[in-house]
XYZ file of C-alpha atoms in Angstrom:
687
model
C -0.083 -0.248 -0.104
C 1.285 3.587 -0.837
C 1.193 5.954 2.085
C -1.837 7.760 2.992
C -2.485 11.468 1.686
C -1.570 14.823 3.757
C -3.867 15.173 6.763
C -6.365 17.870 6.365
C -6.507 21.220 8.395
C -9.830 22.149 9.814
C -10.124 25.720 9.649
C -10.429 27.226 13.300
C -12.896 30.320 12.379
C -16.181 30.096 10.383
C -17.228 33.069 8.642
C -20.634 34.878 8.544
C -20.518 34.245 4.872
C -19.969 30.375 5.399
C -22.760 30.383 7.983
C -24.827 32.542 5.491
C -24.107 29.831 2.829
C -24.906 27.010 5.262
C -28.259 28.605 5.880
C -28.851 29.015 2.428
C -28.028 25.361 1.545
C -30.257 23.871 4.139
C -33.033 25.956 3.079
C -32.814 24.818 -0.517
C -30.904 21.447 -0.336
C -31.835 18.160 0.370
C -33.222 17.309 3.764
C -30.614 16.827 6.410
C -29.293 13.369 7.388
C -29.277 12.451 11.094
C -26.054 10.871 10.421
C -24.088 13.782 9.191
C -20.725 14.170 10.230
C -18.148 17.623 10.451
C -15.545 15.926 8.516
C -14.932 18.001 5.142
C -15.572 14.716 3.165
C -19.265 14.137 4.714
C -21.739 16.092 3.745
C -24.006 18.027 6.423
C -27.452 17.938 4.334
C -27.607 14.508 2.419
C -31.027 13.578 1.507
C -32.582 11.206 3.937
C -33.405 8.161 3.217
C -30.497 7.631 0.823
C -28.047 4.946 -0.414
C -25.193 4.150 1.953
C -21.940 4.863 1.153
C -19.824 1.866 3.075
C -16.339 3.925 3.298
C -14.957 5.230 6.452
C -11.467 7.333 6.301
C -10.353 10.470 5.147
C -9.764 10.473 0.984
C -6.209 11.205 0.312
C -4.985 14.894 -1.020
C -2.426 16.431 -2.112
C 0.274 14.977 -4.193
C 3.183 12.536 -4.005
C 6.842 12.979 -3.437
C 7.634 13.715 -7.061
C 4.758 16.294 -6.935
C 2.543 14.086 -9.022
C -1.206 13.585 -8.084
C -2.433 10.107 -7.278
C -5.593 8.412 -8.117
C -7.629 5.820 -10.669
C -9.108 7.409 -13.841
C -12.494 6.408 -15.480
C -11.709 7.437 -19.114
C -15.245 6.484 -20.348
C -18.508 6.506 -18.398
C -22.158 7.797 -19.118
C -23.551 9.033 -16.188
C -26.702 10.491 -18.277
C -27.471 7.729 -20.977
C -30.775 7.908 -19.342
C -31.363 10.994 -21.243
C -30.211 9.517 -24.482
C -32.111 7.047 -27.036
C -35.460 8.785 -26.579
C -35.263 8.629 -22.757
C -36.400 5.256 -21.845
C -33.936 2.855 -22.845
C -31.970 3.422 -19.897
C -34.321 3.190 -16.830
C -33.411 5.514 -13.423
C -31.334 8.808 -12.847
C -28.400 9.704 -11.170
C -29.831 11.720 -8.895
C -33.709 13.353 -8.293
C -34.325 16.689 -6.096
C -37.468 14.337 -4.945
C -34.983 11.406 -3.532
C -33.750 8.350 -4.243
C -36.917 6.825 -4.530
C -37.808 8.644 -7.429
C -34.259 8.448 -9.044
C -34.117 4.744 -8.861
C -37.234 3.412 -10.440
C -37.787 1.510 -13.442
C -39.427 2.832 -16.864
C -42.995 2.766 -16.564
C -43.471 0.088 -19.583
C -41.627 -2.276 -17.191
C -44.099 -2.630 -14.703
C -45.517 -4.722 -13.181
C -43.015 -7.808 -14.317
C -40.767 -6.557 -17.199
C -42.732 -8.023 -19.854
C -42.531 -5.140 -21.913
C -38.843 -4.430 -21.257
C -37.970 -5.061 -24.708
C -34.357 -4.156 -25.032
C -33.896 -6.550 -21.765
C -35.188 -9.346 -23.931
C -32.669 -8.330 -26.719
C -29.816 -8.145 -24.692
C -30.042 -10.064 -22.145
C -31.968 -13.195 -23.706
C -34.877 -14.758 -21.948
C -38.331 -13.158 -21.708
C -36.863 -9.910 -20.521
C -39.217 -10.398 -17.290
C -37.878 -8.752 -14.194
C -38.591 -7.340 -10.626
C -39.225 -3.742 -11.642
C -38.720 -2.349 -8.141
C -35.817 -0.389 -7.424
C -35.998 1.440 -4.107
C -35.661 0.016 -1.514
C -35.930 -3.879 -2.401
C -33.705 -3.843 -5.884
C -34.238 -7.635 -6.051
C -33.334 -7.978 -9.831
C -31.515 -4.572 -10.328
C -28.983 -2.776 -10.692
C -27.000 -5.924 -12.015
C -23.885 -6.710 -13.972
C -25.739 -8.136 -17.093
C -28.721 -6.088 -16.881
C -28.495 -3.055 -19.544
C -31.134 -0.741 -19.196
C -30.833 0.066 -15.618
C -29.427 3.079 -14.022
C -25.732 2.034 -12.814
C -24.789 5.726 -11.831
C -26.530 6.870 -9.041
C -24.049 9.814 -7.291
C -23.840 7.924 -3.930
C -22.501 5.013 -6.086
C -19.889 7.469 -7.751
C -19.278 9.182 -4.576
C -18.048 5.619 -3.165
C -15.826 4.988 -6.410
C -14.383 8.532 -5.294
C -14.105 7.682 -1.408
C -12.429 4.622 -2.875
C -9.531 6.468 -4.736
C -10.703 7.661 -7.865
C -9.790 11.038 -9.013
C -10.817 11.692 -12.400
C -14.137 10.605 -14.447
C -14.743 11.093 -18.124
C -18.703 11.747 -18.293
C -19.183 10.966 -22.185
C -22.345 12.560 -23.479
C -23.672 9.968 -25.488
C -26.937 9.240 -27.721
C -27.642 7.569 -31.079
C -30.529 9.039 -33.217
C -31.403 5.372 -35.095
C -31.361 3.645 -31.898
C -34.007 5.979 -30.676
C -35.751 6.030 -33.729
C -36.335 2.163 -33.636
C -36.909 1.890 -30.336
C -40.608 1.375 -29.316
C -40.589 3.383 -25.779
C -40.001 7.108 -26.181
C -40.850 10.526 -24.699
C -38.647 13.250 -26.598
C -37.414 13.713 -29.859
C -34.141 11.608 -31.484
C -32.250 14.487 -32.301
C -28.491 13.618 -31.106
C -27.623 17.572 -30.512
C -30.642 18.192 -28.442
C -29.681 15.396 -25.985
C -25.938 16.238 -25.889
C -27.003 19.567 -24.779
C -29.465 18.132 -22.071
C -26.900 15.880 -20.328
C -23.983 18.589 -20.325
C -26.840 20.648 -18.438
C -27.597 17.890 -16.127
C -23.969 17.120 -15.238
C -23.724 20.661 -13.895
C -26.823 20.289 -12.304
C -25.746 17.222 -10.643
C -22.743 19.438 -9.091
C -24.832 21.959 -7.890
C -26.941 19.051 -6.422
C -23.930 17.741 -4.346
C -22.494 21.456 -3.919
C -25.913 22.307 -1.865
C -25.105 19.121 0.371
C -21.756 20.691 1.284
C -22.861 24.485 1.768
C -23.023 26.228 -1.659
C -21.061 26.294 -4.658
C -17.782 25.086 -5.005
C -17.777 22.689 -1.926
C -18.870 19.264 -2.946
C -16.351 16.827 -4.177
C -17.867 16.492 -7.915
C -15.977 19.052 -10.157
C -16.507 19.682 -13.700
C -13.182 20.978 -15.074
C -12.270 22.551 -18.297
C -8.666 22.525 -18.478
C -5.575 19.955 -16.903
C -4.236 22.869 -14.517
C -8.221 23.053 -12.583
C -8.092 19.087 -12.525
C -5.188 19.129 -11.005
C -6.166 21.384 -8.537
C -9.083 19.957 -7.799
C -7.607 16.138 -7.376
C -4.925 17.797 -5.249
C -7.990 19.162 -2.943
C -9.139 15.252 -2.947
C -12.081 15.772 -4.925
C -13.077 14.410 -8.132
C -12.166 16.113 -11.441
C -15.201 15.341 -14.084
C -14.086 16.208 -17.932
C -16.888 16.183 -20.614
C -16.755 13.882 -23.608
C -19.112 13.355 -26.369
C -19.656 9.825 -27.967
C -22.268 10.038 -30.714
C -23.138 8.642 -33.962
C -23.749 11.643 -36.002
C -22.170 14.986 -34.197
C -22.730 18.224 -35.689
C -25.455 16.741 -37.745
C -22.612 15.256 -39.740
C -24.563 11.814 -41.184
C -24.097 10.693 -44.487
C -26.875 9.287 -46.854
C -26.183 7.273 -49.804
C -22.539 8.392 -49.180
C -23.572 11.937 -49.570
C -22.392 14.422 -46.543
C -25.300 15.781 -44.603
C -22.758 18.551 -43.304
C -20.565 21.291 -43.970
C -17.191 22.886 -42.407
C -19.205 25.343 -41.254
C -21.557 22.957 -39.257
C -18.140 21.392 -37.899
C -16.818 25.028 -36.773
C -20.263 25.928 -35.238
C -20.779 22.024 -33.455
C -17.370 22.366 -32.387
C -17.789 26.240 -30.915
C -20.657 25.171 -29.133
C -19.371 21.986 -27.546
C -16.109 23.692 -26.453
C -18.431 26.359 -24.637
C -20.351 23.442 -22.812
C -17.107 22.315 -21.504
C -16.690 19.356 -23.560
C -12.697 18.627 -23.912
C -12.757 15.086 -25.643
C -15.169 13.606 -28.375
C -15.569 10.770 -30.778
C -15.990 11.405 -34.394
C -17.821 8.442 -35.485
C -19.369 5.830 -33.284
C -21.153 2.724 -34.692
C -22.369 4.123 -38.097
C -19.906 5.286 -40.668
C -20.939 9.335 -40.888
C -19.692 11.879 -43.158
C -16.300 12.328 -41.149
C -15.277 8.854 -40.729
C -15.684 4.987 -40.974
C -15.920 2.746 -37.930
C -14.431 -0.296 -36.461
C -17.262 -2.795 -36.677
C -18.893 -4.619 -33.946
C -19.251 -8.793 -34.219
C -21.860 -11.053 -34.102
C -25.541 -10.829 -33.744
C -24.864 -7.275 -32.247
C -22.595 -6.396 -35.568
C -25.493 -7.690 -37.784
C -27.854 -5.596 -35.773
C -25.915 -2.266 -36.015
C -25.220 -2.969 -39.358
C -29.099 -2.818 -39.905
C -28.683 0.378 -38.203
C -26.091 1.534 -40.574
C -28.382 0.865 -43.505
C -31.482 2.734 -42.196
C -29.304 5.827 -40.958
C -26.962 5.981 -44.017
C -28.873 4.003 -47.140
C -25.645 1.904 -47.268
C -24.202 -1.239 -45.500
C -20.967 -1.594 -43.907
C -18.495 -2.793 -46.933
C -15.140 -4.182 -46.077
C -11.741 -4.788 -47.895
C -8.820 -6.583 -47.134
C -6.281 -5.072 -44.828
C -2.985 -3.613 -45.742
C -1.483 -3.595 -42.621
C -1.273 -5.473 -39.269
C -4.073 -3.540 -37.991
C -7.572 -4.776 -38.706
C -11.355 -3.905 -37.713
C -13.529 -6.213 -35.758
C -14.914 -9.155 -37.840
C -18.379 -8.689 -38.624
C -19.498 -12.501 -39.382
C -22.569 -13.524 -41.088
C -24.658 -13.889 -37.595
C -28.278 -13.362 -38.138
C -30.384 -10.526 -36.238
C -33.812 -11.607 -37.178
C -35.654 -8.954 -35.146
C -33.474 -6.205 -36.431
C -33.809 -7.469 -39.978
C -37.307 -7.332 -39.908
C -36.986 -3.510 -39.831
C -35.343 -3.655 -43.343
C -37.674 -2.917 -46.457
C -38.822 -5.870 -47.942
C -36.212 -7.503 -50.477
C -33.219 -6.014 -48.662
C -30.739 -8.498 -47.042
C -27.698 -7.788 -45.148
C -24.852 -8.756 -47.307
C -22.166 -11.656 -46.571
C -18.926 -10.576 -45.523
C -15.684 -12.403 -46.526
C -13.363 -13.506 -43.547
C -10.065 -12.531 -45.090
C -11.560 -8.714 -46.037
C -11.849 -7.340 -42.349
C -10.987 -3.812 -43.005
C -13.980 -0.775 -43.414
C -12.943 0.857 -46.623
C -13.861 3.646 -45.171
C -11.120 6.005 -43.373
C -11.199 9.736 -42.366
C -12.960 11.839 -45.062
C -11.817 15.274 -45.920
C -14.566 16.506 -43.486
C -13.262 14.418 -40.912
C -9.863 15.782 -41.247
C -11.215 19.371 -41.182
C -12.935 18.127 -37.790
C -9.609 16.953 -36.638
C -7.660 19.620 -37.101
C -10.455 21.590 -35.933
C -10.359 19.660 -32.638
C -6.533 20.780 -32.630
C -7.099 24.118 -32.820
C -9.264 24.159 -29.750
C -6.850 22.017 -27.805
C -9.615 19.021 -27.679
C -8.555 15.508 -27.319
C -9.626 13.020 -29.679
C -11.228 9.588 -29.150
C -10.020 6.891 -31.629
C -12.085 4.111 -30.337
C -14.916 3.401 -32.860
C -12.743 4.644 -35.717
C -11.821 2.073 -38.379
C -8.064 1.441 -38.840
C -7.952 3.047 -41.833
C -9.017 5.960 -40.040
C -7.215 5.961 -36.987
C -3.963 5.737 -39.300
C -4.662 8.621 -40.943
C -5.504 10.638 -37.347
C -2.306 9.206 -35.934
C -0.471 10.347 -39.103
C -1.753 13.795 -38.976
C -1.034 14.090 -34.816
C 2.563 12.782 -35.597
C 2.850 15.495 -38.468
C 2.258 18.226 -35.678
C 3.278 16.411 -32.572
C 0.125 16.569 -31.187
C -0.101 14.622 -27.779
C -4.170 14.564 -27.501
C -5.393 10.915 -28.554
C -7.116 8.921 -26.629
C -8.166 5.024 -26.278
C -10.770 4.915 -23.562
C -12.230 1.276 -23.674
C -10.587 -1.218 -25.582
C -11.897 -0.224 -28.805
C -8.639 0.253 -30.699
C -6.672 -1.982 -32.594
C -3.857 -3.179 -30.077
C -1.175 -2.633 -32.606
C -1.637 1.004 -32.648
C -0.724 0.973 -28.893
C 2.931 2.280 -29.148
C 2.113 5.031 -31.242
C -0.446 6.450 -29.158
C 2.229 6.228 -26.266
C 4.956 7.454 -28.487
C 2.560 10.649 -29.370
C 1.802 11.154 -25.452
C -1.238 9.936 -25.631
C -3.505 7.763 -22.922
C -5.094 4.428 -22.888
C -7.155 2.725 -20.747
C -8.957 -0.875 -20.937
C -12.643 -1.718 -20.863
C -13.693 -2.773 -17.146
C -13.435 -6.422 -18.045
C -13.369 -9.271 -15.283
C -10.316 -9.112 -13.207
C -8.443 -12.045 -14.822
C -8.879 -10.650 -18.204
C -8.035 -7.360 -17.255
C -5.014 -8.398 -15.185
C -3.815 -10.476 -18.520
C -4.467 -7.620 -21.113
C -2.513 -4.995 -18.500
C 0.326 -7.531 -18.049
C 0.436 -7.768 -21.992
C 1.002 -3.714 -22.572
C 3.311 -3.181 -19.263
C 6.080 -3.299 -20.642
C 5.404 -0.358 -22.965
C 3.985 1.745 -20.048
C 7.379 1.064 -18.447
C 9.087 1.879 -21.335
C 7.280 5.272 -21.728
C 6.480 5.906 -18.196
C 3.004 6.109 -18.389
C 0.051 4.986 -15.901
C -3.056 3.267 -17.144
C -6.767 3.449 -16.938
C -10.045 1.693 -17.016
C -13.426 2.685 -18.455
C -16.665 1.453 -17.162
C -18.738 2.501 -19.659
C -21.480 1.968 -17.365
C -25.215 2.988 -18.891
C -23.391 2.280 -21.883
C -25.203 -1.217 -22.824
C -21.945 -3.160 -22.611
C -21.749 -5.583 -20.134
C -19.714 -5.610 -16.699
C -17.736 -8.209 -14.698
C -19.685 -11.141 -13.765
C -19.153 -12.482 -10.028
C -15.938 -14.950 -9.572
C -17.877 -16.549 -6.845
C -17.932 -16.911 -3.216
C -15.383 -20.053 -3.606
C -13.129 -18.212 -5.718
C -9.682 -18.322 -5.136
C -8.180 -15.164 -3.967
C -11.755 -13.643 -3.311
C -12.331 -9.899 -1.987
C -12.782 -10.080 1.581
C -14.361 -7.206 3.293
C -13.733 -4.768 4.868
C -10.704 -3.943 2.944
C -8.328 -0.943 2.801
C -8.298 1.495 -0.282
C -4.999 1.522 -2.272
C -3.636 4.499 -0.710
C -4.269 2.969 2.676
C -6.207 5.785 4.414
C -9.656 4.429 3.860
C -11.750 1.319 4.817
C -14.066 -0.007 2.455
C -16.917 -2.667 3.743
C -19.765 -3.912 1.501
C -22.063 -1.400 -0.294
C -25.239 -0.880 0.939
C -28.333 0.944 -0.975
C -31.998 0.356 0.834
C -32.459 -3.366 1.703
C -30.012 -4.541 -0.605
C -26.235 -5.258 -0.270
C -23.739 -5.725 -3.014
C -20.809 -8.135 -2.982
C -18.456 -8.212 -5.719
C -17.551 -11.754 -5.114
C -21.382 -12.894 -5.651
C -22.919 -10.182 -7.636
C -20.319 -8.959 -9.744
C -19.753 -5.303 -10.818
C -23.392 -4.528 -10.815
C -22.935 -0.809 -10.187
C -20.594 2.376 -10.140
C -20.076 1.742 -6.125
C -18.644 -1.599 -6.850
C -15.756 0.051 -8.670
C -13.515 -0.139 -5.825
C -14.301 -3.488 -4.922
C -13.098 -4.519 -8.584
C -9.838 -2.707 -8.417
C -9.435 -4.642 -4.963
C -10.183 -7.949 -7.114
C -7.838 -6.981 -9.633
C -5.234 -6.823 -6.807
C -6.043 -9.929 -5.553
C -6.065 -11.705 -9.043
C -3.216 -9.910 -10.474
C -0.737 -8.560 -7.732
C -0.378 -4.628 -6.727
C 1.498 -3.971 -9.916
C -1.323 -3.373 -11.980
C -3.048 -1.895 -9.425
C 0.277 1.177 -9.039
C -0.217 1.336 -12.729
C -3.993 2.091 -12.180
C -3.048 4.278 -9.525
C -0.986 6.331 -11.634
C -3.567 6.885 -14.149
C -4.959 10.496 -13.196
C -1.269 11.762 -13.494
C -0.869 10.348 -17.147
C -4.144 11.163 -18.293
C -3.489 15.079 -17.196
C -0.221 15.115 -18.926
C -1.634 14.088 -22.212
C -4.453 17.054 -21.525
C -1.777 19.446 -20.739
C 0.375 18.812 -23.504
C -2.494 19.146 -26.088
C -2.979 22.455 -24.308
C 0.507 23.653 -24.444
C 0.429 22.805 -28.335
C 1.651 25.617 -30.406
C 1.167 24.654 -34.309
C 4.233 25.379 -35.662
C 5.038 27.838 -38.754
C 5.025 25.528 -41.843
C 8.611 27.339 -43.634
C 7.611 25.673 -47.023
C 3.909 27.107 -47.305
C 4.292 29.594 -50.657
C 7.627 28.833 -50.913
C 9.262 29.002 -54.365
C 9.408 25.385 -55.621
C 11.345 23.391 -58.505
C 11.141 20.057 -59.631
C 12.623 17.233 -61.766
C 9.336 17.420 -63.894
C 5.531 17.509 -63.798
C 2.762 15.878 -65.081
C 1.000 17.516 -67.873
C -2.982 17.794 -68.005
C -5.399 19.394 -70.286
C -7.271 19.951 -67.165
C -5.458 21.080 -64.248
C -1.972 22.142 -63.218
C 0.478 19.631 -61.050
C 3.262 22.132 -60.651
C 5.827 21.803 -57.949
C 3.895 24.824 -56.622
C 0.986 22.888 -55.813
C 2.665 21.041 -53.151
C 3.379 24.225 -51.268
C 0.151 26.120 -51.445
C -1.598 25.088 -48.488
C -4.434 23.440 -50.393
C -5.027 19.999 -49.545
C -6.944 19.666 -52.963
C -4.134 20.413 -55.391
C -0.865 18.349 -55.733
C 2.452 17.972 -57.658
C 3.000 15.170 -59.892
C 6.219 13.904 -61.673
C 6.841 11.749 -64.521
C 6.229 8.375 -64.209
C 9.560 6.943 -63.684
C 11.768 6.783 -60.114
C 14.791 9.427 -60.822
C 12.463 12.327 -59.509
C 12.774 15.297 -57.230
C 11.167 18.143 -55.511
C 12.858 21.271 -53.999
C 11.633 24.105 -52.037
C 13.657 27.322 -51.018
C 12.920 28.889 -47.823
C 13.644 32.113 -48.998
C 16.590 32.250 -45.710
C 18.495 29.469 -43.531
C 16.498 28.258 -41.203
C 17.122 25.262 -38.432
C 15.174 22.626 -40.094
C 14.236 19.497 -37.968
C 10.874 17.968 -39.181
C 9.346 17.367 -42.869
C 5.886 16.027 -43.371
C 4.667 14.700 -46.616
C 1.125 14.237 -47.468
C 1.287 11.588 -50.560
C -1.212 11.434 -53.291
C -1.695 7.546 -54.341
C 1.487 7.619 -56.291
C 3.577 7.734 -53.369
C 7.419 7.101 -52.529
C 8.246 3.535 -51.114
C 12.093 4.632 -50.958
C 13.193 8.248 -51.177
C 15.047 10.711 -48.875
C 15.090 14.208 -47.289
C 18.217 16.214 -48.425
C 19.295 19.603 -47.280
C 21.391 22.507 -48.501
C 22.202 26.134 -47.349
C 23.459 26.972 -51.050
C 21.499 24.481 -53.232
C 24.642 23.153 -54.329
C 26.347 21.413 -51.671
C 23.956 18.636 -50.260
C 23.535 16.144 -47.236
C 21.013 13.547 -46.426
C 18.741 14.350 -43.264
C 16.726 11.437 -43.311
C 15.508 8.296 -45.502
C 13.467 5.251 -45.775
C 12.940 2.241 -48.273
C 9.800 1.342 -46.154
C 7.379 4.050 -47.215
C 3.435 3.228 -47.564
C 1.723 6.052 -48.502
C -0.282 8.491 -46.758
C 1.114 11.399 -44.338
C 4.605 10.713 -43.524
C 6.460 12.648 -41.004
C 10.760 12.540 -41.369
C 12.305 13.862 -37.809
C 16.063 14.568 -37.782
C 18.309 16.521 -35.317
C 17.811 20.319 -36.420
C 20.045 21.378 -39.157
C 20.540 24.944 -40.831
C 19.092 24.541 -44.208
C 17.714 27.032 -46.835
C 16.682 24.386 -49.639
C 15.060 21.234 -48.844
C 14.593 18.616 -51.382
C 12.412 15.326 -51.687
C 14.599 12.618 -53.584
C 12.443 9.738 -55.230
C 14.078 6.531 -55.224
C 11.743 3.889 -55.755
C 8.220 4.454 -56.559
C 5.242 2.667 -54.491
C 3.143 2.494 -57.808
C 3.598 2.279 -61.680
C 2.770 6.260 -61.646
C 5.255 8.464 -60.662
C 5.602 10.630 -57.390
C 2.787 12.775 -56.297
C 2.508 15.103 -53.185
C -0.531 17.147 -51.982
C 1.549 18.977 -49.490
C 4.935 19.293 -48.136
C 5.554 20.874 -45.019
C 8.976 21.666 -43.430
C 9.343 22.951 -40.005
C 11.825 23.913 -37.191
C 11.118 21.252 -34.724
């Protein structure tokens, strides 16, 4: 166990303002609990009745001996998914001014026996029947395999915080197609309307908790909008809450029959709005191909059902091709999904897919690239989970070309072969909340990479995300969790968690709700040892490092933009120009193209001598398999700064020791195609 945090120093005096705030909170906030304590982490006005927390001891504060924050990071959660998908897919609320009985109750159509719980039937099997009563009995829900009931009640999140979690990414989530085809709904299916509502409610939850502690800023649930603010919150021992977005058609950027339904103006307006709401990370595509990017497929019956949704949303099914590298999208397979397929027009069938063609033909579109660069300008972090490998590869190319660290993989949906590239950029990865044995095995697989790059690890609970969570290992399982147990920092003691008349035990109930996150971490420690948990405990620091690096990023000057360019040759066309200046005009839609032979070069004159340390080459389909970067101060004497014989097209970044140069030459040695060499854009940078 690590040492406990710094002792909390209680104030000796209470100001008149504090007393007034306390009186105001008692008047406006929830009814005070008889058991309210005087410690800073215990609210003076908890609702009564309410859920138990099951934790004693002071939450750790401050930093470690190296000045780093401590704590776990959940990089992927959905607190308010009950407001998504039409408002009736996830039943129950994270909080209610009317109290726990109002918050933790089932959807109306689930009464009296769950026989109309259609989504339960689809996702869990059986007939969907269950006891709909929540508070106070909770006979059948929440449960690790119930995908339609609230798992993020605020007091359960409080227990996770008390157990050592210090960062929570609340992904605002919805899906318009799921909303449109689901039988029950009580609001429109517009995705951005739902995102706005969930953002508002996250701030409302912060205010709700603040009222328990005496007023604005007093509570443990703190929404943060920059890394420095998050670091300060964690040093105080509180929970830093980051807003993210995971939706299928952000900014209305869907596609219909391969035609984009949004513009660059829509993207700018949407990014500005989300940033103003406090959103700092987001997915550009999710489940369905859209106008921005292709997705990484789902598999099996669920994959077929989502492919049906893809058709209903876009007018096209997923299309696959053979992969060109070691990365692959998830296999689609040819499983049936009878209920979903009934939604297709008569005579329309889901296509079959070849097992050796596992990659989505769709990558990052031009609009998608515009959105990626727009996020970089706004210092936002990009989630690559759910992107096709073709789209992910292009995103990583763009980030590497700009030395931009803000890439996240938050819940095991990225091909594992990308992991080192993410770490190399300064990005952050987290694993889905798998069972402890699986989680430990996957964590061990990437442990050497974390050691190499000196980074911590995260988890993505994805609660309320319709994914399923760790099943119980059993009362007789080896190395089972024994209650009570100490938190990882050693300063708190956790016993079984009780809400109403129900008490949960991780050994026999699995990860049924968010309050069992600390129990699950203890299970990981018992199954896999302290090393994995130590990596997780460094997760908050590493997440903030990625965020801070994104904020510090400054777009470097492209010294080649508008520079004089010459070339060995230029392809002739009656309709357009492929002259060398086209590669330095700042327009991604134009290009320089050479004659169709190997001995070709492109040279730019920077106009004066600069320190050159990075060259970026955005190839058209006619790329260089082998080529080199030569530098010169006088245009006569050249030295080779960088070379490769393994070029594969796309966006290449050549890095080398900073060297004085006025002239930069790309010398082709071996073509990657039967055509010549063709560059959309050449970038030259000092570092």
